[in-house]
CSV table of C-alpha atoms and ligand atoms in Angstrom, one decimal:
chain,number,residue,atom,x,y,z
A,4,MET,CA,-13.8,-3.2,5.6
A,5,GLN,CA,-14.4,0.5,6.3
A,6,HIS,CA,-11.9,2.7,4.6
A,7,PHE,CA,-10.8,6.0,5.9
A,8,GLY,CA,-11.8,8.2,3.0
A,9,ASP,CA,-8.5,10.1,3.1
A,10,GLY,CA,-4.8,9.7,2.1
A,11,ARG,CA,-4.4,6.6,4.3
A,12,ASP,CA,-6.4,4.6,1.8
A,13,TRP,CA,-3.2,3.9,-0.2
A,14,PHE,CA,-2.9,1.0,2.3
A,15,PHE,CA,-6.0,-0.8,0.9
A,16,LYS,CA,-4.6,-0.7,-2.7
A,17,ASN,CA,-1.0,-1.6,-1.9
A,18,ARG,CA,-1.2,-4.9,-0.1
A,19,TYR,CA,2.2,-6.5,-0.2
A,20,GLY,CA,5.4,-4.9,1.0
A,21,MET,CA,9.0,-5.5,2.0
A,22,PHE,CA,10.1,-5.1,5.6
A,23,ILE,CA,13.8,-4.4,6.2
A,24,HIS,CA,15.6,-4.8,9.5
A,25,TRP,CA,19.0,-3.2,9.1
A,26,GLY,CA,21.3,-1.7,11.7
A,27,LEU,CA,24.6,-2.1,13.6
A,28,TYR,CA,23.5,-5.6,14.5
A,29,SER,CA,24.0,-6.8,11.0
A,30,VAL,CA,27.7,-6.7,11.8
A,31,ASP,CA,27.3,-9.7,14.1
A,32,GLY,CA,25.0,-11.5,11.7
A,33,TRP,CA,23.3,-13.2,14.6
A,34,HIS,CA,20.0,-11.4,15.6
A,35,GLU,CA,18.8,-7.8,15.7
A,36,GLN,CA,18.6,-8.0,19.5
A,37,VAL,CA,22.1,-9.3,19.9
A,38,GLN,CA,22.9,-6.5,22.4
A,39,TRP,CA,20.2,-7.7,24.8
A,40,ARG,CA,20.0,-11.4,24.1
A,41,GLN,CA,23.8,-11.8,24.6
A,42,ARG,CA,24.0,-9.2,27.4
A,43,ILE,CA,26.5,-7.1,25.6
A,44,PRO,CA,27.4,-4.0,27.6
A,45,ARG,CA,26.6,-0.7,25.9
A,46,GLU,CA,30.2,0.4,25.8
A,47,THR,CA,31.1,-2.9,23.9
A,48,TYR,CA,28.1,-2.8,21.6
A,49,VAL,CA,28.9,0.7,20.4
A,50,LYS,CA,32.2,-0.5,18.9
A,51,ARG,CA,30.1,-1.6,15.9
A,52,VAL,CA,29.8,2.0,14.9
A,53,ALA,CA,33.4,1.9,13.8
A,54,GLN,CA,32.8,-1.4,11.9
A,55,PHE,CA,29.6,-0.4,10.0
A,56,ASN,CA,30.6,0.3,6.5
A,57,PRO,CA,28.1,-0.9,3.9
A,58,VAL,CA,30.1,0.0,0.8
A,59,LYS,CA,27.9,-2.1,-1.4
A,60,TYR,CA,24.7,-0.4,-0.3
A,61,ASN,CA,22.6,0.3,-3.4
A,62,PRO,CA,19.1,1.3,-2.6
A,63,ASP,CA,18.1,1.2,-6.2
A,64,ALA,CA,18.9,-2.5,-6.2
A,65,TRP,CA,16.6,-3.0,-3.1
A,66,VAL,CA,13.8,-1.1,-4.7
A,67,ARG,CA,14.3,-3.2,-7.9
A,68,LEU,CA,14.1,-6.4,-5.9
A,69,ALA,CA,10.9,-5.2,-4.3
A,70,LYS,CA,9.3,-4.3,-7.6
A,71,GLU,CA,10.4,-7.6,-9.2
A,72,SER,CA,8.8,-9.4,-6.3
A,73,GLY,CA,5.5,-7.7,-6.8
A,74,MET,CA,5.8,-5.5,-3.7
A,75,ASP,CA,4.4,-1.9,-3.6
A,76,TYR,CA,5.9,-0.6,-0.4
A,77,MET,CA,8.7,-0.9,2.0
A,78,ILE,CA,9.2,-0.4,5.8
A,79,ILE,CA,12.8,0.1,7.1
A,80,THR,CA,14.0,0.2,10.6
A,81,ALA,CA,15.0,3.8,11.2
A,82,LYS,CA,15.8,3.0,14.8
A,83,HIS,CA,15.6,-0.5,16.4
A,84,HIS,CA,15.8,-1.3,20.1
A,85,ASP,CA,19.6,-0.7,20.1
A,86,GLY,CA,18.9,3.0,19.7
A,87,PHE,CA,21.2,3.4,16.7
A,88,CYS,CA,19.8,5.8,14.1
A,89,MET,CA,20.0,5.1,10.4
A,90,TRP,CA,19.6,8.7,9.5
A,91,ASP,CA,21.4,12.0,10.0
A,92,THR,CA,19.6,12.9,13.3
A,93,LYS,CA,20.5,16.1,15.2
A,94,GLU,CA,19.3,14.5,18.4
A,95,THR,CA,22.1,12.0,19.0
A,96,ASP,CA,25.6,11.2,17.7
A,97,TYR,CA,24.7,7.6,17.8
A,98,ASN,CA,23.8,7.6,14.1
A,99,VAL,CA,25.0,6.5,10.7
A,100,MET,CA,26.9,9.7,10.0
A,101,ARG,CA,29.5,8.6,12.6
A,102,THR,CA,30.3,5.3,10.9
A,103,PRO,CA,33.1,4.9,8.4
A,104,TYR,CA,30.3,4.9,5.8
A,105,GLY,CA,29.1,8.4,6.9
A,106,LYS,CA,26.4,8.8,4.3
A,107,GLU,CA,22.7,9.4,4.7
A,108,LEU,CA,21.3,5.9,4.1
A,109,LEU,CA,17.7,6.9,4.7
A,110,ALA,CA,17.8,9.8,2.3
A,111,MET,CA,19.3,7.6,-0.4
A,112,LEU,CA,16.6,5.0,0.1
A,113,ALA,CA,13.8,7.6,0.1
A,114,GLU,CA,15.1,8.9,-3.2
A,115,SER,CA,15.2,5.5,-4.8
A,116,CYS,CA,11.7,4.7,-3.5
A,117,SER,CA,10.2,7.9,-4.8
A,118,LYS,CA,11.8,7.4,-8.2
A,119,ALA,CA,10.4,3.9,-8.5
A,120,GLY,CA,7.0,4.6,-7.0
A,121,ILE,CA,7.6,2.3,-4.0
A,122,LYS,CA,5.9,3.8,-0.9
A,123,LEU,CA,8.3,4.3,2.0
A,124,CYS,CA,7.3,3.6,5.6
A,125,LEU,CA,9.5,3.8,8.7
A,126,TYR,CA,9.9,1.5,11.7
A,127,TYR,CA,10.8,3.1,15.1
A,128,SER,CA,11.4,1.3,18.3
A,129,CYS,CA,9.9,2.6,21.5
A,130,PRO,CA,12.4,0.8,23.7
A,131,ASP,CA,15.9,2.3,23.4
A,132,TRP,CA,18.9,0.5,24.8
A,133,HIS,CA,21.2,3.4,24.4
A,134,HIS,CA,19.6,6.8,25.1
A,135,PRO,CA,20.3,8.0,28.7
A,136,SER,CA,16.7,9.1,29.3
A,137,SER,CA,15.0,5.9,28.1
A,138,ILE,CA,13.6,3.4,30.6
A,139,ASN,CA,15.6,0.2,31.0
A,140,GLN,CA,14.2,-1.6,34.0
A,141,GLY,CA,13.4,-5.1,32.8
A,142,GLY,CA,10.1,-4.3,31.1
A,143,ASP,CA,9.0,-5.5,27.7
A,144,HIS,CA,12.2,-5.4,25.5
A,145,GLU,CA,14.0,-3.2,28.0
A,146,LEU,CA,17.4,-4.0,29.3
A,147,LEU,CA,17.3,-5.6,32.8
A,148,LYS,CA,18.9,-2.5,34.3
A,149,GLN,CA,19.9,1.0,33.2
A,150,ASN,CA,23.2,1.5,31.5
A,151,LYS,CA,26.0,3.2,33.5
A,152,GLY,CA,25.4,7.0,33.8
A,153,ASP,CA,21.8,6.9,32.6
A,154,GLU,CA,19.2,9.3,33.9
A,155,PRO,CA,15.9,7.6,33.0
A,156,ASP,CA,13.2,10.2,32.5
A,157,ILE,CA,10.1,9.2,30.5
A,158,ARG,CA,9.0,12.8,29.8
A,159,LYS,CA,12.5,13.7,28.5
A,160,TYR,CA,12.6,10.5,26.5
A,161,ILE,CA,9.2,11.1,24.9
A,162,SER,CA,10.2,14.5,23.8
A,163,TYR,CA,13.3,13.0,22.2
A,164,VAL,CA,11.1,10.5,20.4
A,165,LYS,CA,8.9,13.3,19.2
A,166,ARG,CA,11.8,15.4,17.9
A,167,GLN,CA,13.2,12.4,16.1
A,168,ALA,CA,9.8,11.4,14.6
A,169,SER,CA,9.5,15.0,13.4
A,170,GLU,CA,12.8,14.8,11.7
A,171,LEU,CA,11.8,11.5,10.1
A,172,CYS,CA,8.5,13.0,9.0
A,173,SER,CA,10.0,16.2,7.7
A,174,ASN,CA,13.2,15.5,5.8
A,175,TYR,CA,12.6,12.4,3.7
A,176,GLY,CA,9.7,13.3,1.4
A,177,LYS,CA,6.5,11.4,1.6
A,178,ILE,CA,6.4,8.9,4.5
A,179,HIS,CA,3.4,6.6,3.9
A,180,GLY,CA,3.5,4.7,7.2
A,181,PHE,CA,4.9,4.6,10.7
A,182,PHE,CA,5.6,1.3,12.4
A,183,TRP,CA,6.1,1.8,16.1
A,184,ASP,CA,7.4,-1.2,17.9
A,185,ILE,CA,6.8,-2.6,21.4
A,186,PRO,CA,3.9,-0.7,23.0
A,187,PRO,CA,5.4,1.7,25.5
A,188,ARG,CA,4.6,2.1,29.2
A,189,VAL,CA,2.8,5.4,28.7
A,190,LYS,CA,0.2,6.5,26.2
A,191,ASP,CA,0.3,9.9,24.6
A,192,SER,CA,-1.8,10.6,21.6
A,193,SER,CA,-0.1,13.9,20.8
A,194,ILE,CA,2.7,11.9,19.2
A,195,ASN,CA,0.7,10.4,16.4
A,196,LYS,CA,-1.2,13.7,16.0
A,197,LEU,CA,2.1,15.3,15.3
A,198,LEU,CA,3.0,12.7,12.7
A,199,ARG,CA,-0.4,13.2,11.0
A,200,THR,CA,0.2,17.0,10.9
A,201,LEU,CA,3.6,16.5,9.2
A,202,GLN,CA,2.5,13.7,7.0
A,203,PRO,CA,-1.2,13.7,6.1
A,204,GLY,CA,-2.2,10.3,4.9
A,205,ILE,CA,0.4,8.4,7.1
A,206,MET,CA,-0.8,5.0,8.3
A,207,ILE,CA,0.2,4.4,11.9
A,208,ASN,CA,0.3,1.0,13.5
A,209,ASP,CA,-0.9,-0.2,16.8
A,210,ARG,CA,2.4,-0.6,18.7
A,211,GLY,CA,2.9,3.0,19.6
A,212,TYR,CA,1.7,5.7,21.9
A,213,ASP,CA,-2.0,5.1,21.0
A,214,LYS,CA,-3.9,2.5,19.1
A,215,GLY,CA,-3.2,3.9,15.7
A,216,ASP,CA,-4.8,2.9,12.5
A,217,TYR,CA,-4.0,-0.8,12.0
A,218,ASP,CA,-3.2,-4.1,13.7
A,219,THR,CA,0.1,-6.0,13.3
A,220,PRO,CA,-0.1,-9.7,13.9
A,221,GLU,CA,3.4,-11.0,13.8
A,222,ARG,CA,4.7,-14.4,12.5
A,223,LYS,CA,1.2,-15.9,12.7
A,224,VAL,CA,-1.7,-16.6,10.3
A,225,PRO,CA,-4.9,-15.6,12.1
A,226,GLU,CA,-8.1,-17.6,12.1
A,227,GLY,CA,-11.3,-16.4,10.5
A,228,GLY,CA,-12.5,-15.1,7.2
A,229,GLU,CA,-12.2,-11.4,7.3
A,230,PHE,CA,-10.4,-8.8,9.3
A,231,SER,CA,-12.6,-6.2,11.0
A,232,ARG,CA,-9.8,-3.6,11.4
A,233,PRO,CA,-7.1,-2.6,8.9
A,234,THR,CA,-4.3,-5.2,9.3
A,235,GLU,CA,-0.8,-5.7,8.2
A,236,ALA,CA,0.8,-9.0,9.1
A,237,CYS,CA,4.6,-9.3,9.2
A,238,GLN,CA,6.8,-12.3,8.7
A,239,SER,CA,10.4,-12.8,7.9
A,240,VAL,CA,12.1,-15.1,5.3
A,241,GLY,CA,13.8,-16.9,8.2
A,242,ASP,CA,12.6,-18.2,11.5
A,243,GLN,CA,15.4,-17.1,13.8
A,244,SER,CA,15.9,-13.5,13.2
A,245,TRP,CA,14.6,-10.3,11.5
A,246,GLY,CA,18.1,-8.8,11.1
A,247,TYR,CA,20.8,-10.4,9.0
A,248,ARG,CA,21.7,-13.9,10.3
A,249,LYS,CA,24.6,-15.9,8.9
A,250,ASN,CA,23.0,-19.3,9.4
A,251,GLU,CA,19.3,-18.5,9.0
A,252,ASP,CA,16.7,-21.2,9.1
A,253,TYR,CA,14.8,-20.2,6.0
A,254,TYR,CA,11.1,-20.9,5.7
A,255,THR,CA,9.8,-22.8,2.7
A,256,ARG,CA,8.3,-20.7,0.0
A,257,ARG,CA,5.2,-22.8,0.3
A,258,PHE,CA,4.8,-22.0,4.0
A,259,LEU,CA,5.2,-18.2,3.3
A,260,MET,CA,2.9,-18.2,0.3
A,261,GLN,CA,0.2,-20.0,2.3
A,262,GLY,CA,0.3,-17.3,4.9
A,263,ILE,CA,0.3,-14.5,2.2
A,264,ALA,CA,-2.7,-16.2,0.5
A,265,LYS,CA,-4.7,-16.4,3.7
A,266,ILE,CA,-3.9,-13.0,5.1
A,267,ILE,CA,-4.4,-11.0,2.0
A,268,SER,CA,-7.6,-12.9,1.1
A,269,MET,CA,-8.9,-11.9,4.6
A,270,GLY,CA,-8.5,-8.2,3.5
A,271,GLY,CA,-5.1,-7.7,5.2
A,272,ASN,CA,-1.7,-6.5,4.1
A,273,TYR,CA,1.4,-8.5,4.3
A,274,VAL,CA,5.0,-7.5,4.7
A,275,LEU,CA,7.8,-10.0,4.2
A,276,ASN,CA,11.1,-9.1,5.9
A,277,VAL,CA,14.7,-9.4,4.8
A,278,GLY,CA,17.9,-8.5,6.8
A,279,PRO,CA,20.6,-6.8,4.7
A,280,LYS,CA,24.2,-7.8,5.4
A,281,PRO,CA,26.7,-5.3,6.8
A,282,ASP,CA,28.0,-4.6,3.3
A,283,GLY,CA,24.5,-3.3,2.3
A,284,THR,CA,23.4,-6.2,0.1
A,285,ILE,CA,20.4,-8.3,0.7
A,286,PRO,CA,21.5,-12.0,1.2
A,287,GLY,CA,21.1,-13.9,-2.1
A,288,GLU,CA,19.0,-16.6,-0.6
A,289,SER,CA,16.6,-14.1,0.8
A,290,ALA,CA,16.3,-12.3,-2.6
A,291,GLU,CA,15.6,-15.6,-4.3
A,292,VAL,CA,12.8,-16.4,-1.9
A,293,LEU,CA,11.3,-13.0,-2.6
A,294,ARG,CA,11.6,-13.4,-6.4
A,295,ASP,CA,10.1,-16.9,-6.4
A,296,ILE,CA,7.2,-15.8,-4.2
A,297,GLY,CA,6.8,-12.8,-6.5
A,298,LYS,CA,6.3,-15.1,-9.6
A,299,TRP,CA,3.4,-16.8,-7.9
A,300,TYR,CA,2.1,-13.5,-6.4
A,301,ARG,CA,1.7,-11.8,-9.7
A,302,ARG,CA,-0.4,-14.7,-11.1
A,303,VAL,CA,-2.7,-14.8,-8.1
A,304,LYS,CA,-2.8,-11.1,-7.1
A,305,PRO,CA,-6.2,-10.3,-8.7
A,306,ALA,CA,-7.7,-13.1,-6.7
A,307,ILE,CA,-6.2,-12.6,-3.3
A,308,THR,CA,-6.5,-8.8,-3.3
A,309,ALA,CA,-10.2,-9.0,-4.3
A,310,THR,CA,-12.9,-8.5,-1.7
A,311,PRO,CA,-13.1,-11.1,1.0
A,312,ALA,CA,-16.3,-13.2,0.5
A,313,SER,CA,-15.6,-16.2,2.8
A,314,LYS,CA,-18.8,-15.4,4.7
A,315,TYR,CA,-20.5,-17.2,1.8
A,316,LEU,CA,-18.3,-20.2,1.9
A,317,ASP,CA,-16.4,-21.2,5.0
A,318,HIS,CA,-13.9,-24.0,4.5
A,319,GLU,CA,-10.8,-24.9,6.4
A,320,ASN,CA,-8.7,-25.3,3.2
A,321,PHE,CA,-9.8,-22.4,1.1
A,322,MET,CA,-11.2,-18.9,1.1
A,323,LEU,CA,-13.5,-17.1,-1.2
A,324,THR,CA,-12.9,-13.6,-2.6
A,325,ARG,CA,-15.1,-11.7,-5.1
A,326,ASP,CA,-14.6,-9.1,-7.8
A,327,GLY,CA,-17.9,-8.2,-9.5
A,328,ASN,CA,-19.0,-11.3,-11.4
A,329,LYS,CA,-15.9,-13.2,-10.6
A,330,LEU,CA,-15.4,-15.5,-7.6
A,331,TYR,CA,-12.0,-16.8,-6.6
A,332,VAL,CA,-11.2,-19.8,-4.5
A,333,VAL,CA,-7.9,-19.3,-2.8
A,334,CYS,CA,-6.5,-22.6,-1.4
A,335,HIS,CA,-4.3,-21.4,1.4
A,336,LYS,CA,-3.8,-24.9,2.8
A,337,ASP,CA,-2.6,-28.0,0.9
A,338,LEU,CA,-5.5,-29.3,-1.1
A,339,PRO,CA,-5.8,-33.0,-0.1
A,340,THR,CA,-7.8,-33.8,-3.2
A,341,SER,CA,-8.0,-32.9,-6.9
A,342,GLY,CA,-11.7,-32.1,-6.7
A,343,ILE,CA,-13.6,-29.8,-4.4
A,344,VAL,CA,-17.3,-29.1,-3.8
A,345,LEU,CA,-18.1,-25.4,-3.4
A,346,SER,CA,-21.1,-25.6,-1.2
A,347,PRO,CA,-23.3,-23.5,-1.1
A,348,ILE,CA,-22.5,-22.2,-4.7
A,349,GLY,CA,-25.3,-23.6,-6.8
A,350,ILE,CA,-24.9,-21.8,-10.1
A,351,MET,CA,-22.7,-22.5,-13.1
A,352,PRO,CA,-19.9,-20.1,-14.1
A,353,GLU,CA,-19.3,-19.4,-17.7
A,354,ARG,CA,-15.7,-20.2,-17.3
A,355,ALA,CA,-13.5,-21.8,-14.6
A,356,SER,CA,-9.7,-21.6,-14.7
A,357,LEU,CA,-6.6,-22.0,-12.6
A,358,LEU,CA,-4.7,-18.8,-12.0
A,359,ASN,CA,-1.5,-20.7,-11.4
A,360,ASN,CA,-1.2,-21.7,-15.0
A,361,GLY,CA,-4.1,-20.1,-16.8
A,362,GLY,CA,-5.5,-23.6,-17.7
A,363,LYS,CA,-9.2,-24.4,-18.0
A,364,LEU,CA,-10.9,-26.4,-15.2
A,365,ALA,CA,-13.8,-28.8,-15.4
A,366,VAL,CA,-16.8,-27.7,-13.4
A,367,LYS,CA,-20.2,-29.3,-13.0
A,368,LEU,CA,-23.3,-28.7,-10.9
A,369,GLU,CA,-24.1,-32.0,-9.2
A,370,ILE,CA,-25.2,-33.7,-6.2
A,371,THR,CA,-22.2,-35.6,-4.8
A,372,PRO,CA,-22.4,-38.4,-2.3
A,373,LYS,CA,-20.3,-36.7,0.3
A,374,HIS,CA,-22.4,-33.6,0.3
A,375,TYR,CA,-25.8,-35.3,0.0
A,376,ARG,CA,-28.2,-32.4,-0.4
A,377,SER,CA,-31.3,-32.1,-2.5
A,378,ARG,CA,-29.7,-29.4,-4.7
A,379,PRO,CA,-26.5,-29.6,-6.7
A,380,PHE,CA,-23.4,-27.6,-5.8
A,381,LEU,CA,-20.6,-26.5,-8.0
A,382,HIS,CA,-18.0,-29.3,-8.2
A,383,VAL,CA,-14.5,-28.4,-9.5
A,384,GLN,CA,-12.5,-31.4,-10.7
A,385,GLY,CA,-9.2,-32.2,-12.1
A,386,ILE,CA,-7.2,-29.6,-10.2
A,387,PRO,CA,-3.5,-30.4,-10.9
A,388,VAL,CA,-2.7,-30.5,-7.2
A,389,GLU,CA,0.4,-32.7,-7.7
A,390,SER,CA,2.0,-30.2,-10.1
A,391,PHE,CA,1.2,-27.3,-7.8
A,392,ALA,CA,1.9,-29.0,-4.5
A,393,ASN,CA,4.4,-26.2,-3.6
A,394,GLU,CA,2.2,-23.2,-4.1
A,395,PRO,CA,-1.3,-22.2,-3.1
A,396,VAL,CA,-3.7,-23.1,-5.8
A,397,VAL,CA,-6.2,-20.3,-6.9
A,398,ILE,CA,-9.3,-21.0,-9.0
A,399,LYS,CA,-11.1,-18.3,-10.9
A,400,LEU,CA,-14.9,-18.6,-11.6
A,401,GLU,CA,-16.4,-16.2,-14.0
A,402,PHE,CA,-20.2,-15.9,-13.8
A,403,LYS,CA,-22.6,-14.2,-16.2
A,404,SER,CA,-24.0,-12.2,-13.3
A,405,LEU,CA,-23.4,-12.3,-9.6
A,406,SER,CA,-24.7,-10.1,-6.9
A,407,ASP,CA,-24.7,-10.0,-3.1
A,408,LYS,CA,-28.4,-11.0,-3.3
A,409,ILE,CA,-27.6,-14.1,-5.3
A,410,LEU,CA,-24.8,-15.1,-2.9
A,411,ASP,CA,-26.8,-14.3,0.2
A,412,GLY,CA,-29.7,-16.3,-1.2
A,413,MET,CA,-27.6,-19.4,-1.8
A,414,ALA,CA,-25.9,-19.1,1.6
A,415,ALA,CA,-29.3,-18.8,3.3
A,416,ARG,CA,-30.8,-21.7,1.3
A,417,ALA,CA,-27.9,-24.0,2.2
A,418,LYS,CA,-28.7,-23.5,5.8
A,419,SER,CA,-32.4,-24.2,5.4
A,420,LYS,CA,-34.2,-27.5,5.2
A,421,GLU,CA,-34.8,-27.0,1.5
A,422,TYR,CA,-31.3,-28.5,0.9
A,423,ILE,CA,-31.8,-31.7,2.8
A,424,PHE,CA,-33.3,-34.8,1.3
B,6,JFZ,C1,9.5,-7.0,17.6
B,6,JFZ,C2,11.0,-6.8,17.8
B,6,JFZ,O1,11.3,-7.0,19.2
B,6,JFZ,C3,11.7,-7.7,16.9
B,6,JFZ,O2,13.1,-7.5,17.0
B,6,JFZ,C4,11.3,-7.3,15.4
B,6,JFZ,O3,11.7,-6.0,15.2
B,6,JFZ,C5,9.8,-7.5,15.3
B,6,JFZ,C6,9.3,-7.0,14.0
B,6,JFZ,O4,9.1,-6.8,16.3
B,6,JFZ,O5,9.1,-8.2,18.2
B,6,JFZ,C7,7.8,-8.5,18.5
B,6,JFZ,C8,6.9,-7.5,18.5
B,6,JFZ,C9,5.5,-7.9,18.7
B,6,JFZ,C10,5.2,-9.2,19.0
B,6,JFZ,C11,6.2,-10.1,19.0
B,6,JFZ,C12,7.5,-9.8,18.8
B,6,JFZ,N1,3.9,-9.6,19.2
B,6,JFZ,O6,3.0,-8.7,19.1
B,6,JFZ,O7,3.6,-10.7,19.4
């Protein structure tokens, strides 16, 4: 994939991150959009300001969890749709300084991240269910009607957004990315321009006031072998909510890892979300999911973060990536068999191993009855699929020498008559 050749290229080296949805809604422990989905009037919803007191908030612990889990960056909701601001903004009183906690949550997190080398990115919602100038007329993630006393005015609202984005990009050290959410009704590229002036090297997503730098597929694993535009997929540990939920339906680790394996092998980034509790701690179950996935991620990271090479080998159960003379077979779906034929790979590696446990694998070049071709293909056998039924299996093949030319040649021959009896 084409890189930018500027500061934004951090994104291509840091491929796995933590997403954090945290705000007043954590008090309910239901869903980050509780205000809208339960039709709670603004004057009732704001009572949570007096209840938000995350006395156990310890951003060092969050950062430690991210690092332990193999993550390199973090995105936190500075402002979600409810309009509540998690930083000391001069633009509205509806912010964390007015809670009993009364401390600069965001500055504390920025400091922890910078100490530990975790790259900080910010999420900011375009819809706003609180600000009197914002539009709430039943559009995408808007309230069905304006709050009492509102004076909707898109120009005024956009200048508010700009002033807030300036604060966020001026007062918290280096901001590596900006995740706008819910594409707004109007486009205005001066907003992202401003962000880039304040934070050169900032990666901006596609849900804001112009198309930004990268795409953000959500809760889905795209088809295909390689992304054509920089991409960051997001997913949460639970199916119901992004914000803290008391009775969350947690995904299986296997399900999440399969998505991570596929998306990162396609050249994309992946952020996995957790919703901290109102006391400021990340739910134990969520932290365990992250840590467990991290144990697998560390073992397979060299493979899934290598260059996508699936154009040479297109298979529904696995993807190919390449790093110099090494090829990796990333099995992002359950492998139904203990042996696989890697057509059109027709040369022997010097070594074949399983990244999951470091063990050696048996490989042969042979003509197998199921792939009856006149030339042999690489056949990997004895993959311990039963022992690794709960995590994506990744195979490493080390060749003496491998080039685009060799790979292209094999792929072309496989399509030609030469290969057919
Ligand atoms: C949005 C938010 O509404 C939600 O609360 C959460 O913050 C999530 C990360 O983003 O929801 C979306 C946004 C985009 C799509 C779907 C839900 N989408 O592109 O399909």
